[in-house]
mmCIF file of C-alpha atoms in Angstrom:
data_model
loop_
_atom_site.group_PDB
_atom_site.id
_atom_site.type_symbol
_atom_site.label_atom_id
_atom_site.label_comp_id
_atom_site.label_asym_id
_atom_site.label_seq_id
_atom_site.Cartn_x
_atom_site.Cartn_y
_atom_site.Cartn_z
ATOM 1 C CA MET K 258 0.000 0.000 0.000
ATOM 2 C CA LEU K 259 2.838 2.369 0.867
ATOM 3 C CA SER K 260 4.423 1.837 -2.557
ATOM 4 C CA HIS K 261 1.181 2.908 -4.261
ATOM 5 C CA ILE K 262 1.032 6.062 -2.141
ATOM 6 C CA ARG K 263 4.590 6.937 -3.098
ATOM 7 C CA LYS K 264 3.941 6.189 -6.756
ATOM 8 C CA TYR K 265 1.107 8.684 -7.063
ATOM 9 C CA HIS K 266 2.424 11.273 -4.640
ATOM 10 C CA GLY K 267 3.515 13.477 -7.556
ATOM 11 C CA ILE K 268 0.038 13.393 -9.100
ATOM 12 C CA ALA K 269 -1.560 14.317 -5.796
ATOM 13 C CA LEU K 270 0.875 17.192 -5.340
ATOM 14 C CA VAL K 271 0.144 18.615 -8.790
ATOM 15 C CA ALA K 272 -3.610 18.117 -8.506
ATOM 16 C CA GLY K 273 -3.628 20.002 -5.219
ATOM 17 C CA MET K 274 -1.848 23.062 -6.566
ATOM 18 C CA PRO K 275 -4.993 24.952 -7.718
ATOM 19 C CA LEU K 276 -6.479 24.740 -4.222
ATOM 20 C CA VAL K 277 -3.321 26.192 -2.731
ATOM 21 C CA PHE K 278 -3.179 28.905 -5.398
ATOM 22 C CA LEU K 279 -6.774 30.035 -4.909
ATOM 23 C CA ALA K 280 -6.627 29.805 -1.134
ATOM 24 C CA SER K 281 -3.535 31.979 -1.023
ATOM 25 C CA SER K 282 -5.105 34.576 -3.295
ATOM 26 C CA THR K 283 -8.496 35.078 -1.657
ATOM 27 C CA SER K 284 -7.183 37.465 0.981
ATOM 28 C CA VAL K 285 -5.747 39.792 -1.661
ATOM 29 C CA TYR K 286 -9.023 40.487 -3.446
ATOM 30 C CA ALA K 287 -12.219 41.969 -2.083
ATOM 31 C CA ASP K 288 -15.200 39.669 -1.661
ATOM 32 C CA ASP K 289 -17.183 41.400 -4.411
ATOM 33 C CA ARG K 290 -14.631 40.477 -7.074
ATOM 34 C CA SER K 291 -15.735 37.923 -9.678
ATOM 35 C CA GLU K 292 -14.266 34.463 -10.143
ATOM 36 C CA ALA K 293 -12.331 35.715 -13.176
ATOM 37 C CA ASP K 294 -10.808 38.518 -11.099
ATOM 38 C CA ARG K 295 -9.539 36.075 -8.480
ATOM 39 C CA GLY K 296 -7.766 33.901 -11.028
ATOM 40 C CA LYS K 297 -8.129 31.081 -13.505
ATOM 41 C CA VAL K 298 -7.102 27.469 -12.976
ATOM 42 C CA SER K 299 -7.149 24.579 -15.438
ATOM 43 C CA ILE K 300 -6.169 20.930 -15.029
ATOM 44 C CA ASP K 301 -5.210 18.831 -18.023
ATOM 45 C CA PHE K 302 -4.726 15.067 -18.161
ATOM 46 C CA ARG K 303 -2.967 13.387 -21.073
ATOM 47 C CA TYR K 304 -2.475 9.633 -21.140
ATOM 48 C CA ARG K 305 -0.363 8.114 -23.898
ATOM 49 C CA LEU K 306 0.610 4.607 -24.931
ATOM 50 C CA GLU K 307 3.611 4.568 -27.278
ATOM 51 C CA HIS K 308 5.069 1.489 -28.954
ATOM 52 C CA VAL K 309 8.412 1.447 -30.794
ATOM 53 C CA GLU K 310 9.726 -1.427 -32.915
ATOM 54 C CA GLN K 311 13.139 -1.297 -34.622
ATOM 55 C CA THR K 312 15.274 -3.775 -36.577
ATOM 56 C CA ASN K 313 18.209 -3.583 -34.189
ATOM 57 C CA PRO K 314 19.254 -5.474 -31.027
ATOM 58 C CA LEU K 315 17.105 -3.223 -28.806
ATOM 59 C CA GLN K 316 13.914 -4.609 -27.308
ATOM 60 C CA ASN K 317 10.603 -3.167 -28.468
ATOM 61 C CA ALA K 318 9.562 -0.259 -26.264
ATOM 62 C CA LEU K 319 6.131 0.192 -24.685
ATOM 63 C CA ALA K 320 5.690 3.440 -22.750
ATOM 64 C CA SER K 321 2.488 4.014 -20.779
ATOM 65 C CA THR K 322 2.562 7.508 -19.274
ATOM 66 C CA LEU K 323 0.140 9.999 -17.773
ATOM 67 C CA ARG K 324 0.873 13.711 -17.743
ATOM 68 C CA THR K 325 -1.030 15.834 -15.249
ATOM 69 C CA ARG K 326 -0.747 19.562 -15.885
ATOM 70 C CA VAL K 327 -2.022 22.337 -13.635
ATOM 71 C CA ASN K 328 -2.049 25.891 -14.937
ATOM 72 C CA ALA K 329 -2.923 28.824 -12.669
ATOM 73 C CA GLN K 330 -3.180 32.420 -13.901
ATOM 74 C CA ARG K 331 -3.796 35.507 -11.813
ATOM 75 C CA ALA K 332 -4.168 39.167 -12.785
ATOM 76 C CA LEU K 333 -2.411 41.150 -10.062
ATOM 77 C CA SER K 334 -3.487 44.449 -11.639
ATOM 78 C CA THR K 335 -4.565 45.807 -15.007
ATOM 79 C CA MET K 336 -0.915 45.710 -16.096
ATOM 80 C CA ILE K 337 0.639 42.766 -14.238
ATOM 81 C CA ALA K 338 -0.300 39.083 -14.390
ATOM 82 C CA PHE K 339 1.239 35.927 -12.949
ATOM 83 C CA GLN K 340 1.179 32.414 -14.375
ATOM 84 C CA LEU K 341 2.286 29.123 -12.837
ATOM 85 C CA GLU K 342 2.194 25.775 -14.627
ATOM 86 C CA ILE K 343 3.329 22.476 -13.123
ATOM 87 C CA ASP K 344 3.597 19.132 -14.923
ATOM 88 C CA HIS K 345 3.882 15.664 -13.469
ATOM 89 C CA VAL K 346 4.633 12.663 -15.678
ATOM 90 C CA GLU K 347 3.897 9.256 -14.178
ATOM 91 C CA VAL K 348 4.640 5.834 -15.635
ATOM 92 C CA ILE K 349 1.563 3.615 -15.537
ATOM 93 C CA GLY K 350 2.697 0.011 -15.216
ATOM 94 C CA ASP K 351 6.206 -1.189 -16.008
ATOM 95 C CA ASP K 352 8.633 1.197 -17.690
ATOM 96 C CA ARG K 353 9.515 -1.025 -20.629
ATOM 97 C CA TYR K 354 11.262 1.742 -22.527
ATOM 98 C CA ASN K 355 14.398 3.884 -22.415
ATOM 99 C CA SER K 356 13.288 7.265 -21.074
ATOM 100 C CA THR K 357 16.913 8.530 -21.369
ATOM 101 C CA VAL K 358 17.210 8.641 -17.552
ATOM 102 C CA ASN K 359 15.795 5.301 -16.282
ATOM 103 C CA LEU K 360 18.849 3.235 -17.355
ATOM 104 C CA ARG K 361 16.681 0.875 -19.463
ATOM 105 C CA THR K 362 19.147 1.095 -22.337
ATOM 106 C CA ASP K 363 18.177 -2.343 -23.671
ATOM 107 C CA TYR K 364 14.916 -0.794 -24.954
ATOM 108 C CA SER K 365 14.244 1.697 -27.743
ATOM 109 C CA VAL K 366 13.981 5.340 -26.674
ATOM 110 C CA VAL K 367 10.721 7.057 -25.739
ATOM 111 C CA ALA K 368 11.785 10.428 -24.313
ATOM 112 C CA ASP K 369 9.084 10.727 -21.635
ATOM 113 C CA PRO K 370 10.843 10.404 -18.256
ATOM 114 C CA ARG K 371 8.963 10.267 -14.963
ATOM 115 C CA GLY K 372 9.112 13.456 -12.894
ATOM 116 C CA THR K 373 7.537 16.675 -11.653
ATOM 117 C CA ASP K 374 8.589 19.947 -13.230
ATOM 118 C CA ILE K 375 7.730 23.632 -13.109
ATOM 119 C CA ASN K 376 6.804 24.097 -16.748
ATOM 120 C CA GLN K 377 6.059 27.823 -16.553
ATOM 121 C CA ALA K 378 6.452 30.468 -13.850
ATOM 122 C CA LEU K 379 6.368 34.010 -15.163
ATOM 123 C CA ILE K 380 5.229 37.547 -14.599
ATOM 124 C CA SER K 381 3.734 39.404 -17.575
ATOM 125 C CA ILE K 382 3.853 43.198 -17.647
ATOM 126 C CA ARG K 383 1.672 44.972 -20.183
ATOM 127 C CA ILE K 384 2.664 48.338 -21.638
ATOM 128 C CA PRO K 385 -0.696 49.725 -22.848
ATOM 129 C CA ASP K 386 0.597 52.882 -24.520
ATOM 130 C CA PHE K 387 3.071 50.865 -26.580
ATOM 131 C CA ASP K 388 0.996 47.739 -27.347
ATOM 132 C CA GLY K 389 3.696 45.636 -25.729
ATOM 133 C CA VAL K 390 4.107 42.811 -23.212
ATOM 134 C CA VAL K 391 7.224 41.878 -21.240
ATOM 135 C CA ASP K 392 7.421 38.334 -19.830
ATOM 136 C CA VAL K 393 9.990 37.493 -17.155
ATOM 137 C CA GLY K 394 10.628 33.979 -15.852
ATOM 138 C CA ARG K 395 10.102 30.492 -17.244
ATOM 139 C CA MET K 396 7.872 30.473 -20.291
ATOM 140 C CA ARG K 397 6.649 28.711 -23.401
ATOM 141 C CA ILE K 398 7.892 30.220 -26.692
ATOM 142 C CA ASN K 399 6.597 28.985 -30.049
ATOM 143 C CA HIS K 400 7.846 30.846 -33.114
ATOM 144 C CA LEU K 401 5.689 30.458 -36.232
ATOM 145 C CA ASN K 402 5.518 26.747 -37.153
ATOM 146 C CA GLN K 403 8.218 25.996 -34.534
ATOM 147 C CA ARG K 404 10.816 24.991 -37.140
ATOM 148 C CA PHE K 405 13.542 26.919 -35.313
ATOM 149 C CA LEU K 406 12.131 27.528 -31.821
ATOM 150 C CA GLY K 407 9.304 25.688 -30.082
ATOM 151 C CA GLY K 408 7.988 23.863 -27.055
ATOM 152 C CA VAL K 409 8.066 20.274 -28.391
ATOM 153 C CA GLY K 410 4.504 19.934 -27.112
ATOM 154 C CA TRP K 411 4.210 16.367 -28.386
ATOM 155 C CA ARG K 412 6.455 15.051 -25.625
ATOM 156 C CA GLN K 413 4.966 14.666 -22.159
ATOM 157 C CA ASN K 414 7.567 16.985 -20.602
ATOM 158 C CA GLU K 415 7.507 20.210 -22.620
ATOM 159 C CA GLN K 416 10.514 22.334 -23.584
ATOM 160 C CA THR K 417 10.338 25.776 -21.978
ATOM 161 C CA PHE K 418 12.731 28.702 -21.610
ATOM 162 C CA ASP K 419 14.076 30.803 -18.722
ATOM 163 C CA GLY K 420 14.606 34.427 -19.633
ATOM 164 C CA VAL K 421 13.008 37.703 -20.685
ATOM 165 C CA ARG K 422 10.714 38.182 -23.672
ATOM 166 C CA TYR K 423 9.248 41.295 -25.259
ATOM 167 C CA GLN K 424 6.320 41.208 -27.700
ATOM 168 C CA HIS K 425 4.941 44.190 -29.588
ATOM 169 C CA ASN K 426 1.807 43.921 -31.718
ATOM 170 C CA THR K 427 0.087 46.324 -34.087
ATOM 171 C CA GLN K 428 -2.433 45.730 -36.844
ATOM 172 C CA ASP K 429 0.231 44.951 -39.452
ATOM 173 C CA TRP K 430 3.388 44.282 -37.424
ATOM 174 C CA ARG K 431 4.501 41.891 -34.731
ATOM 175 C CA ILE K 432 7.903 42.023 -33.028
ATOM 176 C CA ASP K 433 9.085 39.238 -30.715
ATOM 177 C CA LEU K 434 12.475 39.526 -28.944
ATOM 178 C CA ALA K 435 13.859 37.245 -26.237
ATOM 179 C CA TYR K 436 16.943 36.694 -24.118
ATOM 180 C CA ILE K 437 17.207 33.104 -22.823
ATOM 181 C CA GLN K 438 19.652 31.883 -20.198
ATOM 182 C CA ASN K 439 18.417 28.297 -19.793
ATOM 183 C CA VAL K 440 16.495 25.754 -21.863
ATOM 184 C CA ASN K 441 14.410 23.228 -19.918
ATOM 185 C CA ARG K 442 14.480 20.328 -22.344
ATOM 186 C CA VAL K 443 12.121 17.374 -22.735
ATOM 187 C CA PHE K 444 14.644 15.052 -21.054
ATOM 188 C CA GLY K 445 14.064 16.625 -17.624
ATOM 189 C CA PRO K 446 13.505 17.436 -14.916
ATOM 190 C CA LYS K 447 16.493 15.255 -13.980
ATOM 191 C CA GLY K 448 19.321 13.822 -16.009
ATOM 192 C CA PRO K 449 22.396 15.132 -17.832
ATOM 193 C CA ALA K 450 20.386 16.579 -20.751
ATOM 194 C CA ALA K 451 17.592 18.160 -18.688
ATOM 195 C CA ASN K 452 18.959 21.705 -19.014
ATOM 196 C CA GLU K 453 21.080 23.594 -21.517
ATOM 197 C CA ARG K 454 22.384 26.877 -20.129
ATOM 198 C CA GLY K 455 23.867 29.670 -22.150
ATOM 199 C CA THR K 456 23.349 33.111 -23.653
ATOM 200 C CA LEU K 457 20.696 32.904 -26.345
ATOM 201 C CA PHE K 458 19.059 35.729 -28.292
ATOM 202 C CA THR K 459 16.035 35.299 -30.539
ATOM 203 C CA GLY K 460 14.258 37.796 -32.758
ATOM 204 C CA LEU K 461 11.154 37.525 -34.923
ATOM 205 C CA VAL K 462 9.474 40.221 -37.028
ATOM 206 C CA GLN K 463 6.200 39.634 -38.890
ATOM 207 C CA TRP K 464 4.733 42.009 -41.449
ATOM 208 C CA GLN K 465 1.219 41.573 -42.825
ATOM 209 C CA LEU K 466 1.613 42.954 -46.340
ATOM 210 C CA SER K 467 -2.051 42.424 -47.238
ATOM 211 C CA ASP K 468 -4.926 40.080 -46.501
ATOM 212 C CA GLN K 469 -3.260 37.483 -48.724
ATOM 213 C CA GLN K 470 0.454 38.098 -48.110
ATOM 214 C CA SER K 471 2.809 38.115 -45.140
ATOM 215 C CA LEU K 472 6.560 38.379 -44.648
ATOM 216 C CA ARG K 473 8.532 37.113 -41.645
ATOM 217 C CA GLY K 474 12.174 37.546 -40.697
ATOM 218 C CA TYR K 475 14.054 35.994 -37.786
ATOM 219 C CA MET K 476 17.414 35.693 -36.080
ATOM 220 C CA TYR K 477 18.754 33.126 -33.603
ATOM 221 C CA ASP K 478 22.083 33.535 -31.800
ATOM 222 C CA PHE K 479 22.895 30.482 -29.664
ATOM 223 C CA ASP K 480 25.886 30.476 -27.299
ATOM 224 C CA PHE K 481 25.543 27.399 -25.072
ATOM 225 C CA SER K 482 27.691 26.947 -21.980
ATOM 226 C CA ASP K 483 28.253 23.182 -22.377
ATOM 227 C CA TRP K 484 26.921 22.431 -25.855
ATOM 228 C CA ASP K 485 29.480 24.103 -28.119
ATOM 229 C CA ILE K 486 28.632 21.838 -31.058
ATOM 230 C CA ARG K 487 25.288 23.691 -31.315
ATOM 231 C CA ASP K 488 26.642 27.246 -31.083
ATOM 232 C CA SER K 489 25.464 29.106 -34.178
ATOM 233 C CA GLN K 490 23.908 32.203 -35.711
ATOM 234 C CA THR K 491 20.901 31.742 -37.979
ATOM 235 C CA TYR K 492 19.110 34.316 -40.129
ATOM 236 C CA GLY K 493 16.018 33.570 -42.166
ATOM 237 C CA ILE K 494 13.064 34.963 -44.072
ATOM 238 C CA GLU K 495 9.631 33.548 -44.963
ATOM 239 C CA TYR K 496 7.026 34.598 -47.482
ATOM 240 C CA HIS K 497 3.417 33.378 -47.425
ATOM 241 C CA HIS K 498 0.771 33.952 -50.077
ATOM 242 C CA THR K 499 -2.873 32.854 -50.209
ATOM 243 C CA TRP K 500 -5.037 32.786 -53.336
ATOM 244 C CA PRO K 501 -8.813 32.383 -52.854
ATOM 245 C CA MET K 502 -10.414 29.508 -54.760
ATOM 246 C CA PRO K 503 -14.047 28.427 -55.206
ATOM 247 C CA THR K 504 -13.589 25.462 -52.840
ATOM 248 C CA GLY K 505 -11.068 26.980 -50.418
ATOM 249 C CA SER K 506 -7.684 28.586 -50.959
ATOM 250 C CA LEU K 507 -4.273 27.848 -52.416
ATOM 251 C CA GLN K 508 -1.506 28.594 -49.916
ATOM 252 C CA ALA K 509 2.188 28.824 -50.766
ATOM 253 C CA GLN K 510 5.199 29.145 -48.463
ATOM 254 C CA VAL K 511 8.810 29.969 -49.355
ATOM 255 C CA VAL K 512 11.491 29.892 -46.633
ATOM 256 C CA ALA K 513 15.232 30.575 -46.847
ATOM 257 C CA ALA K 514 17.791 30.739 -44.032
ATOM 258 C CA ARG K 515 21.543 30.820 -43.487
ATOM 259 C CA GLN K 516 23.389 29.342 -40.494
ATOM 260 C CA ASN K 517 27.001 30.106 -39.553
ATOM 261 C CA ASP K 518 29.304 28.844 -36.831
ATOM 262 C CA ALA K 519 29.568 31.157 -33.820
ATOM 263 C CA HIS K 520 31.069 31.549 -30.362
ATOM 264 C CA GLN K 521 32.843 28.334 -29.257
ATOM 265 C CA HIS K 522 31.764 26.006 -32.055
ATOM 266 C CA PRO K 523 34.738 23.747 -32.886
ATOM 267 C CA GLN K 524 34.123 23.880 -36.652
ATOM 268 C CA SER K 525 33.868 26.571 -39.302
ATOM 269 C CA PHE K 526 30.816 26.351 -41.573
ATOM 270 C CA SER K 527 28.105 28.213 -43.421
ATOM 271 C CA HIS K 528 24.998 26.218 -44.364
ATOM 272 C CA HIS K 529 21.716 27.191 -45.923
ATOM 273 C CA TYR K 530 18.146 26.009 -45.493
ATOM 274 C CA HIS K 531 15.116 26.273 -47.709
ATOM 275 C CA ARG K 532 11.555 25.031 -47.744
ATOM 276 C CA PHE K 533 8.911 25.248 -50.452
ATOM 277 C CA SER K 534 5.365 24.049 -49.900
ATOM 278 C CA ALA K 535 1.909 24.502 -51.373
ATOM 279 C CA THR K 536 -1.450 23.506 -49.895
ATOM 280 C CA MET K 537 -4.542 23.245 -52.072
ATOM 281 C CA PRO K 538 -8.096 21.900 -51.774
ATOM 282 C CA VAL K 539 -8.856 18.601 -53.470
ATOM 283 C CA LEU K 540 -12.282 17.063 -53.899
ATOM 284 C CA GLN K 541 -14.709 18.685 -51.435
ATOM 285 C CA ARG K 542 -13.402 18.039 -47.932
ATOM 286 C CA ALA K 543 -9.719 17.324 -48.392
ATOM 287 C CA LYS K 544 -6.471 19.275 -48.650
ATOM 288 C CA LEU K 545 -3.235 18.281 -50.319
ATOM 289 C CA GLU K 546 0.154 19.661 -49.285
ATOM 290 C CA LEU K 547 3.247 19.133 -51.413
ATOM 291 C CA GLY K 548 6.669 20.373 -50.434
ATOM 292 C CA SER K 549 10.410 20.032 -50.197
ATOM 293 C CA GLU K 550 12.785 20.939 -47.384
ATOM 294 C CA ARG K 551 16.560 21.121 -47.538
ATOM 295 C CA LEU K 552 19.046 21.328 -44.661
ATOM 296 C CA ALA K 553 22.469 21.656 -46.262
ATOM 297 C CA GLY K 554 25.502 19.650 -45.180
ATOM 298 C CA ASP K 555 29.078 19.177 -46.362
ATOM 299 C CA GLY K 556 30.001 15.798 -44.867
ATOM 300 C CA ILE K 557 31.564 17.414 -41.791
ATOM 301 C CA SER K 558 28.671 19.462 -40.408
ATOM 302 C CA ALA K 559 25.103 20.369 -41.342
ATOM 303 C CA PHE K 560 22.337 22.876 -40.721
ATOM 304 C CA GLN K 561 20.864 22.127 -37.262
ATOM 305 C CA THR K 562 17.732 23.262 -35.406
ATOM 306 C CA PRO K 563 18.349 22.042 -31.827
ATOM 307 C CA LEU K 564 15.509 24.013 -30.189
ATOM 308 C CA ALA K 565 12.798 23.296 -32.752
ATOM 309 C CA THR K 566 9.699 21.168 -32.267
ATOM 310 C CA LEU K 567 11.445 18.484 -34.271
ATOM 311 C CA HIS K 568 8.693 15.848 -34.084
ATOM 312 C CA ALA K 569 6.622 17.980 -36.465
ATOM 313 C CA PHE K 570 9.238 17.733 -39.236
ATOM 314 C CA GLN K 571 10.925 14.937 -41.201
ATOM 315 C CA GLY K 572 8.350 12.362 -40.201
ATOM 316 C CA PHE K 573 7.056 11.064 -36.897
ATOM 317 C CA THR K 574 9.627 8.325 -36.282
ATOM 318 C CA ASP K 575 12.084 10.998 -35.060
ATOM 319 C CA LEU K 576 15.089 9.579 -36.913
ATOM 320 C CA PHE K 577 16.318 12.984 -38.094
ATOM 321 C CA LEU K 578 16.271 14.935 -34.824
ATOM 322 C CA VAL K 579 19.924 15.648 -35.594
ATOM 323 C CA THR K 580 20.627 16.492 -39.229
ATOM 324 C CA PRO K 581 23.209 14.050 -40.673
ATOM 325 C CA ASN K 582 26.521 15.660 -41.611
ATOM 326 C CA ASP K 583 25.734 14.985 -45.275
ATOM 327 C CA GLY K 584 22.657 17.178 -44.926
ATOM 328 C CA LEU K 585 19.043 16.265 -45.599
ATOM 329 C CA ARG K 586 16.494 16.699 -48.363
ATOM 330 C CA ASP K 587 12.909 15.839 -47.504
ATOM 331 C CA HIS K 588 10.320 15.607 -50.294
ATOM 332 C CA PHE K 589 6.902 15.219 -48.725
ATOM 333 C CA ALA K 590 3.181 14.998 -49.410
ATOM 334 C CA LYS K 591 0.297 15.226 -46.953
ATOM 335 C CA VAL K 592 -3.442 14.711 -47.368
ATOM 336 C CA SER K 593 -5.884 16.005 -44.735
ATOM 337 C CA MET K 594 -9.537 14.950 -44.757
ATOM 338 C CA SER K 595 -12.455 14.021 -42.529
ATOM 339 C CA ILE K 596 -14.326 10.741 -42.509
ATOM 340 C CA GLY K 597 -17.484 11.432 -40.581
ATOM 341 C CA GLN K 598 -16.414 13.098 -37.337
ATOM 342 C CA VAL K 599 -12.839 11.821 -37.569
ATOM 343 C CA PRO K 600 -10.183 14.171 -39.034
ATOM 344 C CA LEU K 601 -7.438 12.151 -40.728
ATOM 345 C CA THR K 602 -3.992 13.129 -41.984
ATOM 346 C CA ILE K 603 -1.852 10.858 -44.156
ATOM 347 C CA GLY K 604 1.758 11.797 -44.845
ATOM 348 C CA TYR K 605 4.623 10.476 -46.948
ATOM 349 C CA HIS K 606 8.319 11.447 -46.938
ATOM 350 C CA GLN K 607 11.316 10.592 -49.117
ATOM 351 C CA PHE K 608 14.645 11.400 -47.467
ATOM 352 C CA TYR K 609 17.914 12.003 -49.331
ATOM 353 C CA ALA K 610 21.428 13.135 -48.455
ATOM 354 C CA ASP K 611 22.179 16.686 -49.547
ATOM 355 C CA THR K 612 25.764 15.984 -50.627
ATOM 356 C CA ASP K 613 25.448 12.962 -52.949
ATOM 357 C CA ARG K 614 21.641 12.549 -53.160
ATOM 358 C CA ARG K 615 21.764 8.987 -51.838
ATOM 359 C CA ARG K 616 18.472 7.816 -50.423
ATOM 360 C CA TYR K 617 18.268 7.719 -46.627
ATOM 361 C CA GLY K 618 14.835 6.089 -46.461
ATOM 362 C CA ASP K 619 11.076 6.620 -46.687
ATOM 363 C CA GLU K 620 8.310 7.132 -44.153
ATOM 364 C CA TRP K 621 4.546 7.110 -44.326
ATOM 365 C CA ASN K 622 2.311 8.007 -41.405
ATOM 366 C CA ILE K 623 -1.329 8.463 -40.494
ATOM 367 C CA THR K 624 -3.022 10.421 -37.693
ATOM 368 C CA GLY K 625 -6.663 10.407 -36.626
ATOM 369 C CA THR K 626 -8.489 12.266 -33.860
ATOM 370 C CA TYR K 627 -11.974 12.076 -32.370
ATOM 371 C CA ARG K 628 -13.646 14.224 -29.711
ATOM 372 C CA LEU K 629 -16.306 12.691 -27.476
ATOM 373 C CA GLN K 630 -19.285 14.696 -26.244
ATOM 374 C CA SER K 631 -17.791 14.600 -22.753
ATOM 375 C CA GLY K 632 -14.839 16.672 -23.997
ATOM 376 C CA VAL K 633 -12.435 13.737 -24.017
ATOM 377 C CA GLN K 634 -10.222 13.765 -27.108
ATOM 378 C CA LEU K 635 -8.810 10.566 -28.593
ATOM 379 C CA LEU K 636 -5.811 10.345 -30.908
ATOM 380 C CA GLY K 637 -4.320 7.453 -32.818
ATOM 381 C CA LYS K 638 -1.111 7.700 -34.836
ATOM 382 C CA PHE K 639 1.150 5.325 -36.734
ATOM 383 C CA ALA K 640 4.456 5.842 -38.569
ATOM 384 C CA ASP K 641 6.555 3.397 -40.596
ATOM 385 C CA TYR K 642 10.125 4.236 -41.694
ATOM 386 C CA ARG K 643 11.930 1.985 -44.174
ATOM 387 C CA ALA K 644 15.688 2.524 -44.086
ATOM 388 C CA LYS K 645 17.938 2.603 -47.151
ATOM 389 C CA SER K 646 21.197 4.114 -45.872
ATOM 390 C CA HIS K 647 20.252 5.933 -42.634
ATOM 391 C CA ALA K 648 19.179 4.409 -39.290
ATOM 392 C CA VAL K 649 17.113 1.188 -39.233
ATOM 393 C CA ASP K 650 13.563 0.179 -40.086
ATOM 394 C CA THR K 651 11.359 1.748 -37.414
ATOM 395 C CA ARG K 652 7.669 1.517 -36.614
ATOM 396 C CA LYS K 653 5.922 3.615 -34.001
ATOM 397 C CA ALA K 654 2.306 3.577 -32.845
ATOM 398 C CA TRP K 655 0.514 5.855 -30.393
ATOM 399 C CA PHE K 656 -2.825 5.974 -28.622
ATOM 400 C CA MET K 657 -3.595 9.095 -26.594
ATOM 401 C CA VAL K 658 -6.463 10.323 -24.426
ATOM 402 C CA SER K 659 -6.678 13.994 -23.380
ATOM 403 C CA TYR K 660 -9.095 15.759 -21.063
ATOM 404 C CA THR K 661 -9.134 19.265 -19.591
ATOM 405 C CA LEU K 662 -11.117 20.326 -16.530
#
């Protein structure tokens, strides 16, 4: 009995946080204040079963995990707000997988370690006369489609950032600047890769040219304290255009970026990145996306995006989280549709080396979601990678249940 109490102590601690938060705040506000004035609390549960099968000596992984997230927000005044978010990840059943910290190295990796973590803890200061917001503390930062900077929200323990962020919004412009001194990675809260400290600067500018066109520019300067191999400076630009059509719209995206070595990086390099994609309606209820992405390499080093939401790119089997030194070309197609009340997405990728065009492998994947009337959301996902010259044949399957109070 005692072992069961210990096992779920973290869940009980997280679930009790909103009561503590509200109880501590009631004395600050007058009794005639509304519920919204006193604060807002949400509790989110996300259970996931993940299976990994690879053609290597590792045993097949089966990870059964539950993430409990409590988010509490409180407006201290018309200009200052506070937010606290705590996550607890619990393993349900046996941990038959390598979480990167549980020493089960005979299994394939599923990077969802057990633990309790402060996901966000920040103060937001609004500057009304300047349409700006300053955030100070630990926060979630998602830039655009998260190709260069994101929270890796797919993993049970999210990636968040410690630092200062300034956002300025007008009708046509958006400016987003941040100084980051620590990255809380998905491998935490404990373990050698849980944190990456350093001096990081990020900048994003968005310009709405018209109702159909937008232009974005960004800069990332990464100077890590103990991760010199990822020190770099990256500059990029994106252009988006939408053309109305009788059955929807045609959307096109063009992205180009340049990455150079910086700070203490042991190598000298200059690599480029580009992405072209177009999304168009097909039939009546479906969309087709076609595209190509290139991360250049020279056989010694390659274009890297270490703080991106990498699961969203180059397939779902996560075999290209680190760009191979020969670079990577990804030619992809994706079809999105609905069958009844079930949205489905089917994707296909062909992966090639950038240097000699040899084929790394192929992946196809499928994702389906369904929302029950109770508010419970179900997700099923499957991905199959067939190796040619990179990694090994890999199959992954997921079943996920999410519910928010």
